[in-house]
Amino acid sequence: MSLPSTYRRSGSSMLEHQTWCDRGFEPTETSLANLMKTQGLVQKFKVTHLLSYLGRLNPIPIGVSKNDAVWLFDNVAFRGPNGTWQAEFVTAVFDARVSTKLVDIVGDIAEKVGLSKGDKQEKTIEQRITPFLMEVLPGRRVDIKFGESTALRLGPGGRNGISSDLKKVPDSAAGTVVKSAAEVPSGAGGLLELNTFYTEPEGWAVISDVDDTIKITQTSDPVGILRSTFVAEPTPIAGMPELYWQIKDMVTPSAPWFYLSASPYNLYPFLRDFTHRYYPPGQLILRDASWMTIPGLLSNLTLGTQKYKVDRMKKLYEWLPKKKMICIGDSTQSDPESYGEMYRKHPEWIKLILIRKVTDIAAVGTEKKNAPKRFEEAFKGVPREAWHVFEDPAECRERIQKRVPFTTTTSATALSTAAERFNMSSEGAAAKRQKSNKDVPYNLIYWPEIPGRGEFIRLALEEAGAEYVDTAKTEEGNDEVMAHIKGEKPDDDTNPPIFAPPILKHGDLVISQTPNILLYLGPRLGLVPSVEEDPDALYKVNELALTALDGLSNEPHDCHHPIGSELYYEDQKEEAKRKTEHYVKTRLPKFLGYFERVLNSKASGEGPYLYAGKLSYADLVLFQCLDGLRFMFPKAMAKLEKERKHSKLFELYDAVKQRPKLKEYLEGPRRQKYSNGLYRYYEEFDIEG
């Protein structure tokens, strides 16, 4: 089978061409749906469309609208030739409205990976495919607030909707992380925050591939790529998280990490969540050639990767020529050739190359890719001690010790610290579970027909785009809850009996209690800052969630059941009325005032959220409490909002409500209506306070 001329011109190697032909990439790619959305906005903005060909020289860029989605990409700040700090800011802007072809495209991908029509995993495909179906918006500018006070204007973007700007940034110490936020109209969504990591000119740095180096992708198989990208739970390569945290502890704390992948920018949110969950934070460098094309995904990951990666590494060298680089990749693509070429250009820059020999993928051509002759040719002219091919990540330790100057004591401490961090952190635990019984959807067990306390869990799962089963939507949902409450479930030696829902089942684990479930889900779903960013963040977020649940969930429940939950409301109406009057006049303002104080505190950080400037599960809990209270006490809540004493609190409510995934969920059929559950409306409760 011959390759189309476009691929012959792509600068691909013979090995890449051979894999493309042998593994049937061409028929798979040509059979995929054409996902290019018709440029509907071109007619509306003809001038902008034409001027976008000028890129950054576009004299008439336009701003972001409420219907747009903006992505900000994490970056690294470095010292330029004159000693000033600067960083490359990359943004992307597109229409948040998804192509009408979504259903057909989801079905096409599902069929390719062998799913039956209507399979529950189609929901996962829909969530991950969405960034490929949003129309790029050329010629947009994006205003951001860098840190606390520095205003930066980025763009305008080019034909692909992406802008890249090298900007001066304020002085800061190496190792500092500065947060930025996009300044967009209400209603606009996307990834509106970025982290800038400051690094010194000298010292160590790491360049790492992603697919089949740190994440199972199966880049030698077209169907494997589709399955791992759009269906499967992203899974780290066994032993690689431990190795990376060990390396991080060995080199200087301010050493930057660059994740250099041939994946397209469409996958940035997916890959960013993955790397943040399992590996040291860093800058993701992705390919922009196939924006909005699923067929292009296969081409990007398999063709012309050497030329692309060498080009990107040249840019890194221009930024950080005095750094000492550790380069890590695998044998499925052209990582050996890319790193070998870059070493020959700058031997003083690259100090160690580690290549994972991929043997756990049954693919045609694996033997040729793993042949010693291939590595010898790729690393021609590279000293033997500067490169190593491994199967077990643990064997890299000796190589690292020889190339990275530190004492034996430091080495042992680093290994111990890395292992301890990985094993004790929720991210590390999650990585190990993925290799056992936890590579399955979450199962939420709760009463049907009421949001109740189960809604706090649903919001976390929905915001994270997690795959889960909700028994409230199944015919046997009520029976499942009762079986747990009555003790009809088989006893086991690891899970205590359940007292009441909500209940979360994940693999062999069965737990209950709303805050306990959120404590478990938060780190796994990226709804708390990572242990590396803030070792104590989980406890601070949990403190805020517990306070909201105490005063804005449990106490409202007691308003309609002040004596006993087993009694009917009608049996305790007088007591309920007295309890409600006291709550609305005294307790409700007290708790709202507390959270307004939190949002005004330094610990809240930049943006509308409770802690560290980032959305956490505490924000989702608070949102649901406020939403339930608006249903339960509409007059009192309207009065409190009108008084403007809690303006930041209601800004948080609006910000959470407008998050793209939550907005879709809240406006869709899965969101259950309030009725006789936790938050109830009674006319006698509807007082202003």
XYZ file of N, CA and C in Angstrom, residues 194-385:
576
model
N -4.260 29.858 33.690
C -3.010 29.185 33.352
C -2.009 29.408 34.465
N -1.012 28.506 34.539
C 0.077 28.622 35.495
C 1.372 28.897 34.747
N 2.133 29.869 35.213
C 3.450 30.169 34.657
C 4.513 29.777 35.674
N 5.415 28.895 35.263
C 6.456 28.360 36.140
C 7.778 29.052 35.821
N 8.361 29.726 36.800
C 9.622 30.436 36.601
C 10.801 29.476 36.783
N 11.739 29.485 35.835
C 12.916 28.633 35.950
C 14.186 29.433 35.682
N 15.265 29.075 36.368
C 16.532 29.769 36.194
C 17.198 29.341 34.877
N 18.160 30.131 34.373
C 18.793 29.807 33.092
C 19.591 28.513 33.110
N 20.179 28.184 34.255
C 21.025 26.999 34.345
C 20.334 25.919 35.161
N 21.035 24.810 35.330
C 20.451 23.702 36.077
C 19.831 22.676 35.142
N 18.976 21.821 35.693
C 18.421 20.697 34.957
C 17.013 20.989 34.451
N 16.622 20.237 33.427
C 15.262 20.278 32.894
C 14.966 18.923 32.269
N 13.692 18.636 32.072
C 13.276 17.339 31.523
C 12.373 17.565 30.324
N 12.648 16.832 29.242
C 11.759 16.774 28.085
C 11.227 15.356 28.007
N 9.928 15.212 27.985
C 9.321 13.883 27.984
C 8.260 13.766 26.901
N 8.278 12.657 26.189
C 7.167 12.298 25.325
C 5.989 11.905 26.219
N 4.802 11.782 25.644
C 3.613 11.405 26.405
C 3.112 10.015 26.008
N 2.703 9.869 24.750
C 2.038 8.644 24.312
C 2.991 7.459 24.290
N 2.652 6.435 25.071
C 3.404 5.192 25.226
C 4.746 5.386 25.918
N 5.011 6.605 26.399
C 6.146 6.843 27.285
C 5.666 6.946 28.719
N 4.651 7.792 28.945
C 4.088 7.905 30.296
C 2.603 7.537 30.315
N 1.988 7.401 29.154
C 0.561 7.079 29.051
C 0.357 6.003 27.997
N -0.464 5.011 28.313
C -0.773 3.960 27.348
C -1.644 4.542 26.240
N -1.145 4.512 25.007
C -1.869 5.070 23.864
C -1.985 4.088 22.710
N -0.998 3.189 22.580
C -0.966 2.229 21.470
C -0.852 2.958 20.133
N 0.209 3.754 19.995
C 0.386 4.551 18.783
C 0.748 3.720 17.560
N 0.979 2.427 17.737
C 1.263 1.581 16.576
C -0.002 0.994 15.973
N -1.143 1.313 16.540
C -2.395 0.714 16.082
C -3.458 1.797 15.955
N -4.074 1.982 14.774
C -5.053 3.069 14.612
C -6.265 2.930 15.517
N -6.781 1.721 15.652
C -7.936 1.516 16.526
C -7.530 1.707 17.982
N -6.301 1.292 18.308
C -5.805 1.487 19.673
C -5.724 2.952 20.035
N -5.304 3.796 19.081
C -5.247 5.241 19.324
C -6.639 5.781 19.614
N -7.605 5.395 18.787
C -8.972 5.880 18.973
C -9.538 5.427 20.310
N -9.272 4.176 20.670
C -9.827 3.649 21.924
C -9.205 4.340 23.136
N -7.853 4.481 23.152
C -7.197 5.077 24.318
C -7.465 6.573 24.425
N -7.743 7.215 23.284
C -7.966 8.657 23.292
C -9.405 9.022 23.624
N -10.368 8.263 23.098
C -11.763 8.682 23.199
C -12.631 7.790 24.086
N -12.130 6.635 24.522
C -12.981 5.711 25.274
C -12.378 5.356 26.631
N -11.144 4.862 26.628
C -10.563 4.282 27.836
C -10.172 5.338 28.864
N -10.176 4.937 30.116
C -9.648 5.776 31.184
C -8.150 5.948 30.952
N -7.629 7.174 30.911
C -6.197 7.359 30.664
C -5.359 6.691 31.748
N -4.435 5.848 31.332
C -3.699 4.998 32.264
C -2.205 5.242 32.146
N -1.524 5.503 33.265
C -0.069 5.716 33.215
C 0.676 4.405 32.977
N 1.847 4.503 32.391
C 2.724 3.352 32.227
C 3.232 2.947 33.602
N 3.158 1.665 33.904
C 3.566 1.165 35.221
C 5.007 1.574 35.532
N 5.187 2.172 36.697
C 6.512 2.540 37.163
C 6.985 3.917 36.738
N 6.333 4.521 35.741
C 6.798 5.825 35.256
C 6.481 6.977 36.210
N 5.306 7.016 36.856
C 5.098 8.101 37.832
C 6.154 8.092 38.938
N 6.477 6.893 39.461
C 7.499 6.820 40.511
C 8.839 7.339 40.000
N 9.206 6.944 38.771
C 10.471 7.391 38.197
C 10.507 8.910 38.057
N 9.407 9.510 37.591
C 9.407 10.950 37.357
C 9.482 11.732 38.660
N 8.786 11.260 39.683
C 8.881 11.967 40.958
C 10.265 11.789 41.578
N 10.897 10.644 41.301
C 12.267 10.452 41.765
C 13.200 11.450 41.080
N 13.046 11.595 39.761
C 13.875 12.546 39.027
C 13.661 13.960 39.558
N 12.408 14.311 39.808
C 12.096 15.663 40.292
C 12.789 15.933 41.616
N 12.864 14.928 42.485
C 13.529 15.115 43.765
C 15.050 15.161 43.626
N 15.580 14.563 42.555
C 17.030 14.553 42.362
C 17.547 15.879 41.809
N 16.807 16.459 40.855
C 17.258 17.700 40.229
C 16.780 18.894 41.044
N 17.144 20.094 40.621
C 16.762 21.290 41.377
C 15.245 21.440 41.417
N 14.683 21.958 42.515
C 13.222 22.096 42.627
C 12.607 22.946 41.534
N 13.383 23.895 40.988
C 12.831 24.768 39.956
C 13.076 24.234 38.550
N 13.461 22.970 38.427
C 13.677 22.381 37.105
C 12.343 22.267 36.367
N 12.252 22.800 35.145
C 10.993 22.721 34.400
C 10.816 21.371 33.715
N 9.566 20.990 33.485
C 9.223 19.775 32.766
C 8.468 20.170 31.509
N 8.919 19.638 30.380
C 8.262 19.892 29.103
C 7.729 18.566 28.559
N 6.419 18.470 28.439
C 5.796 17.267 27.880
C 5.562 17.519 26.394
N 6.453 16.958 25.575
C 6.462 17.207 24.132
C 5.751 16.061 23.427
N 4.546 16.327 22.969
C 3.707 15.288 22.377
C 3.329 15.642 20.948
N 3.129 14.610 20.124
C 2.649 14.808 18.756
C 1.128 14.886 18.703
N 0.476 14.817 19.843
C -0.983 14.952 19.879
C -1.381 16.372 19.497
N -2.559 16.559 18.910
C -3.011 17.902 18.539
C -3.481 18.694 19.753
N -3.553 20.008 19.579
C -3.986 20.883 20.659
C -5.396 20.559 21.141
N -6.210 19.923 20.305
C -7.570 19.555 20.720
C -7.568 18.736 22.011
N -6.497 17.978 22.236
C -6.441 17.071 23.384
C -5.811 17.723 24.612
N -5.591 19.026 24.577
C -4.914 19.676 25.705
C -5.628 19.451 27.037
N -6.942 19.698 27.168
C -7.574 19.482 28.479
C -7.436 18.036 28.960
N -7.605 17.094 28.051
C -7.512 15.671 28.370
C -6.108 15.325 28.873
N -5.074 15.765 28.148
C -3.709 15.429 28.523
C -3.232 16.236 29.724
N -3.695 17.463 29.857
C -3.312 18.265 31.022
C -3.845 17.629 32.297
N -5.093 17.199 32.280
C -5.655 16.532 33.452
C -4.872 15.269 33.784
N -4.475 14.538 32.749
C -3.736 13.286 32.962
C -2.366 13.561 33.580
N -1.596 14.469 32.987
C -0.256 14.730 33.511
C -0.313 15.320 34.917
N -1.267 16.183 35.174
C -1.382 16.771 36.514
C -1.764 15.721 37.543
N -2.476 14.693 37.125
C -2.920 13.672 38.073
C -1.785 12.744 38.481
N -0.868 12.455 37.563
C 0.124 11.418 37.837
C 1.576 11.893 37.836
N 1.880 13.037 37.246
C 3.272 13.409 37.009
C 3.560 14.831 37.481
N 4.840 15.202 37.569
C 5.173 16.582 37.963
C 4.547 17.590 37.008
N 4.038 18.688 37.514
C 3.435 19.702 36.632
C 4.460 20.231 35.631
N 3.999 20.564 34.450
C 4.903 21.071 33.431
C 4.143 21.690 32.284
N 4.879 22.057 31.233
C 4.281 22.670 30.055
C 4.048 21.606 28.989
N 2.815 21.507 28.528
C 2.479 20.597 27.438
C 2.717 21.317 26.112
N 3.519 20.704 25.266
C 3.769 21.259 23.935
C 3.130 20.313 22.928
N 2.109 20.802 22.232
C 1.313 19.956 21.347
C 1.361 20.476 19.919
N 0.850 19.681 19.024
C 0.896 19.976 17.591
C -0.373 20.711 17.171
N -0.233 21.713 16.320
C -1.394 22.502 15.930
C -1.838 22.255 14.494
N -1.284 21.228 13.834
C -1.541 21.049 12.406
C -2.905 20.452 12.097
N -3.558 19.831 13.076
C -4.788 19.104 12.739
C -5.989 19.571 13.534
N -6.002 20.869 13.898
C -7.137 21.362 14.678
C -8.454 21.035 13.978
N -9.327 20.391 14.713
C -10.675 20.045 14.244
C -10.723 18.859 13.285
N -9.710 18.014 13.228
C -9.808 16.847 12.364
C -9.442 15.597 13.141
N -10.361 14.651 13.203
C -10.065 13.361 13.809
C -9.111 12.571 12.926
N -9.321 12.538 11.584
C -8.332 11.864 10.753
C -6.926 12.405 10.998
N -6.815 13.720 11.186
C -5.513 14.321 11.432
C -4.864 13.824 12.706
N -5.658 13.372 13.679
C -5.102 12.832 14.910
C -4.188 11.654 14.607
N -4.638 10.748 13.747
C -3.835 9.579 13.406
C -2.561 9.997 12.680
N -2.672 10.949 11.767
C -1.494 11.424 11.039
C -0.502 12.086 11.988
N -1.006 12.949 12.863
C -0.131 13.672 13.785
C 0.684 12.739 14.656
N 0.034 11.720 15.202
C 0.694 10.844 16.160
C 1.683 9.894 15.510
N 1.618 9.740 14.196
C 2.414 8.681 13.577
C 3.318 9.140 12.443
N 3.098 10.311 11.868
C 3.871 10.747 10.708
C 4.562 12.083 10.967
N 5.795 12.177 10.525
C 6.530 13.432 10.627
C 6.843 13.862 12.039
N 6.864 12.935 12.979
C 7.062 13.319 14.383
C 8.493 13.757 14.662
N 9.483 13.177 13.954
C 10.871 13.575 14.199
C 11.090 15.035 13.844
N 10.657 15.444 12.683
C 10.830 16.831 12.253
C 10.125 17.781 13.217
N 8.894 17.411 13.592
C 8.118 18.258 14.504
C 8.812 18.393 15.859
N 9.257 17.273 16.430
C 9.839 17.328 17.773
C 11.189 18.035 17.775
N 11.992 17.813 16.762
C 13.272 18.519 16.691
C 13.036 20.019 16.572
N 12.053 20.410 15.785
C 11.734 21.830 15.637
C 11.351 22.446 16.977
N 10.543 21.740 17.761
C 10.129 22.272 19.065
C 11.302 22.300 20.051
N 12.159 21.304 19.984
C 13.314 21.292 20.885
C 14.296 22.403 20.542
N 14.379 22.772 19.270
C 15.220 23.916 18.894
C 14.733 25.181 19.593
N 13.411 25.336 19.673
C 12.861 26.509 20.360
C 13.208 26.467 21.847
N 13.103 25.291 22.462
C 13.467 25.170 23.874
C 14.943 25.502 24.076
N 15.765 25.099 23.133
C 17.202 25.403 23.236
C 17.429 26.913 23.163
N 16.683 27.591 22.298
C 16.811 29.050 22.204
C 16.426 29.716 23.518
N 15.432 29.155 24.205
C 15.002 29.721 25.477
C 15.997 29.424 26.595
N 16.481 28.184 26.634
C 17.247 27.698 27.783
C 18.534 27.009 27.317
N 19.445 27.740 26.673
C 20.640 27.095 26.108
C 21.628 26.577 27.144
N 21.540 27.082 28.378
C 22.497 26.668 29.401
C 21.971 25.531 30.281
N 20.770 25.079 30.003
C 20.207 23.979 30.787
C 20.897 22.657 30.451
N 20.729 21.683 31.355
C 21.175 20.306 31.120
C 19.914 19.450 31.033
N 19.679 18.834 29.879
C 18.416 18.174 29.595
C 18.474 16.659 29.797
N 17.422 16.146 30.431
C 17.146 14.708 30.453
C 15.979 14.489 29.501
N 16.172 13.676 28.468
C 15.148 13.438 27.453
C 14.627 12.009 27.573
N 13.308 11.868 27.642
C 12.701 10.553 27.854
C 11.656 10.312 26.776
N 11.704 9.140 26.161
C 10.749 8.801 25.110
C 10.537 7.301 25.030
N 10.029 6.824 23.884
C 9.776 5.390 23.719
C 10.095 4.965 22.291
N 9.959 3.676 22.050
C 10.379 3.114 20.766
C 9.274 3.059 19.727
N 8.030 3.427 20.063
C 6.948 3.281 19.092
C 6.991 4.348 18.015
N 7.549 5.518 18.332
C 7.616 6.603 17.355
C 9.073 6.931 17.055
N 9.357 8.180 16.755
C 10.709 8.567 16.348
C 11.474 9.257 17.465
N 11.141 8.954 18.721
C 11.855 9.591 19.826
C 13.361 9.331 19.789
N 13.817 8.088 19.541
C 15.273 7.880 19.476
C 15.936 8.745 18.407
N 15.326 8.807 17.228
C 15.892 9.613 16.145
C 15.852 11.107 16.472
N 14.761 11.559 17.089
C 14.627 12.982 17.431
C 15.678 13.400 18.445
N 15.809 12.623 19.518
C 16.770 12.969 20.554
C 18.203 12.819 20.043
N 18.440 11.783 19.213
C 19.775 11.601 18.648
C 20.172 12.781 17.774
N 19.244 13.242 16.931
C 19.529 14.389 16.069
C 19.803 15.638 16.894
N 19.003 15.836 17.929
C 19.184 17.032 18.751
C 20.495 16.974 19.534
N 20.897 15.782 19.965
C 22.177 15.647 20.676
C 23.330 16.018 19.760
N 23.276 15.549 18.523
C 24.362 15.850 17.591
C 24.453 17.344 17.295
N 23.333 18.047 17.355
C 23.348 19.498 17.156
C 23.891 20.223 18.385
N 23.525 19.735 19.579
C 23.893 20.436 20.825
C 24.292 19.411 21.898
N 25.458 18.798 21.753
C 25.868 17.755 22.708
C 26.049 18.273 24.136
N 26.321 19.570 24.281
C 26.494 20.127 25.620
C 25.156 20.325 26.334
N 24.070 20.239 25.593
C 22.732 20.539 26.130
C 22.060 19.291 26.677
N 22.110 18.204 25.934
C 21.443 16.963 26.350
C 22.442 16.085 27.093
N 22.105 15.742 28.332
C 23.005 14.967 29.176
C 22.616 13.494 29.286
N 21.341 13.181 29.110
C 20.904 11.787 29.240
C 19.643 11.563 28.429
N 19.619 10.456 27.671
C 18.451 10.062 26.882
C 17.991 8.694 27.370
N 16.733 8.595 27.752
C 16.148 7.333 28.215
C 15.008 6.958 27.273
N 15.074 5.761 26.696
C 14.064 5.292 25.752
C 13.399 4.038 26.288
N 12.087 4.104 26.450
C 11.323 2.932 26.891
C 11.084 2.002 25.706
N 11.560 0.770 25.836
C 11.315 -0.234 24.803
C 9.904 -0.786 25.006
N 9.012 -0.487 24.065
C 7.606 -0.876 24.205
C 7.446 -2.316 23.719
N 7.182 -3.206 24.659
C 7.024 -4.624 24.330
C 5.648 -5.149 24.705
N 4.816 -4.297 25.318
C 3.520 -4.766 25.810
C 2.389 -4.420 24.866
N 2.713 -4.104 23.607
C 1.700 -3.844 22.589
C 1.904 -4.827 21.453
N 0.907 -5.646 21.188
C 1.005 -6.645 20.124
C 0.780 -5.964 18.783
N 1.852 -5.460 18.190
C 1.712 -4.720 16.943
C 2.733 -5.188 15.922
N 2.347 -5.135 14.672
C 3.258 -5.445 13.589
C 4.390 -4.430 13.587
N 5.612 -4.891 13.426
C 6.745 -3.974 13.350
C 7.421 -3.702 14.666
N 6.928 -4.278 15.764
C 7.527 -4.015 17.070
C 8.971 -4.487 17.121
N 9.245 -5.646 16.539
C 10.608 -6.176 16.567
C 11.577 -5.236 15.865
N 11.168 -4.700 14.719
C 12.038 -3.784 13.987
C 12.265 -2.502 14.783
N 11.210 -2.015 15.429
C 11.344 -0.787 16.209
C 12.234 -0.988 17.431
N 12.263 -2.204 17.957
C 13.050 -2.489 19.159
C 14.394 -3.135 18.846
N 14.746 -3.236 17.572
C 16.001 -3.879 17.184
C 17.198 -3.042 17.630
N 18.251 -3.671 18.151
C 19.441 -2.921 18.563
C 20.020 -2.062 17.442
N 19.923 -2.551 16.195
C 20.460 -1.799 15.066
C 19.772 -0.446 14.925
N 18.462 -0.434 15.176
C 17.720 0.835 15.080
C 18.263 1.862 16.068
N 18.479 1.440 17.325
C 18.959 2.370 18.342
C 20.402 2.813 18.053
N 21.214 1.894 17.564
C 22.597 2.247 17.243
C 22.648 3.300 16.136
N 21.769 3.161 15.150
C 21.731 4.150 14.069
C 21.166 5.480 14.561
N 20.120 5.397 15.401
C 19.509 6.626 15.911
C 20.487 7.430 16.756
N 21.328 6.724 17.517
C 22.243 7.405 18.436
C 23.682 7.395 17.929
N 23.845 7.350 16.630
C 25.175 7.421 16.044
C 25.830 8.747 16.422
N 27.024 8.661 16.983
C 27.725 9.861 17.420
C 27.397 10.292 18.831
N 26.469 9.587 19.474
C 26.105 9.898 20.862
C 26.853 8.933 21.780
N 27.604 9.421 22.765
C 28.331 8.517 23.664
C 27.393 7.492 24.302
N 27.879 6.263 24.423
C 27.037 5.181 24.934
C 26.506 5.467 26.333
N 27.280 6.168 27.135
C 26.825 6.446 28.499
C 25.730 7.519 28.534
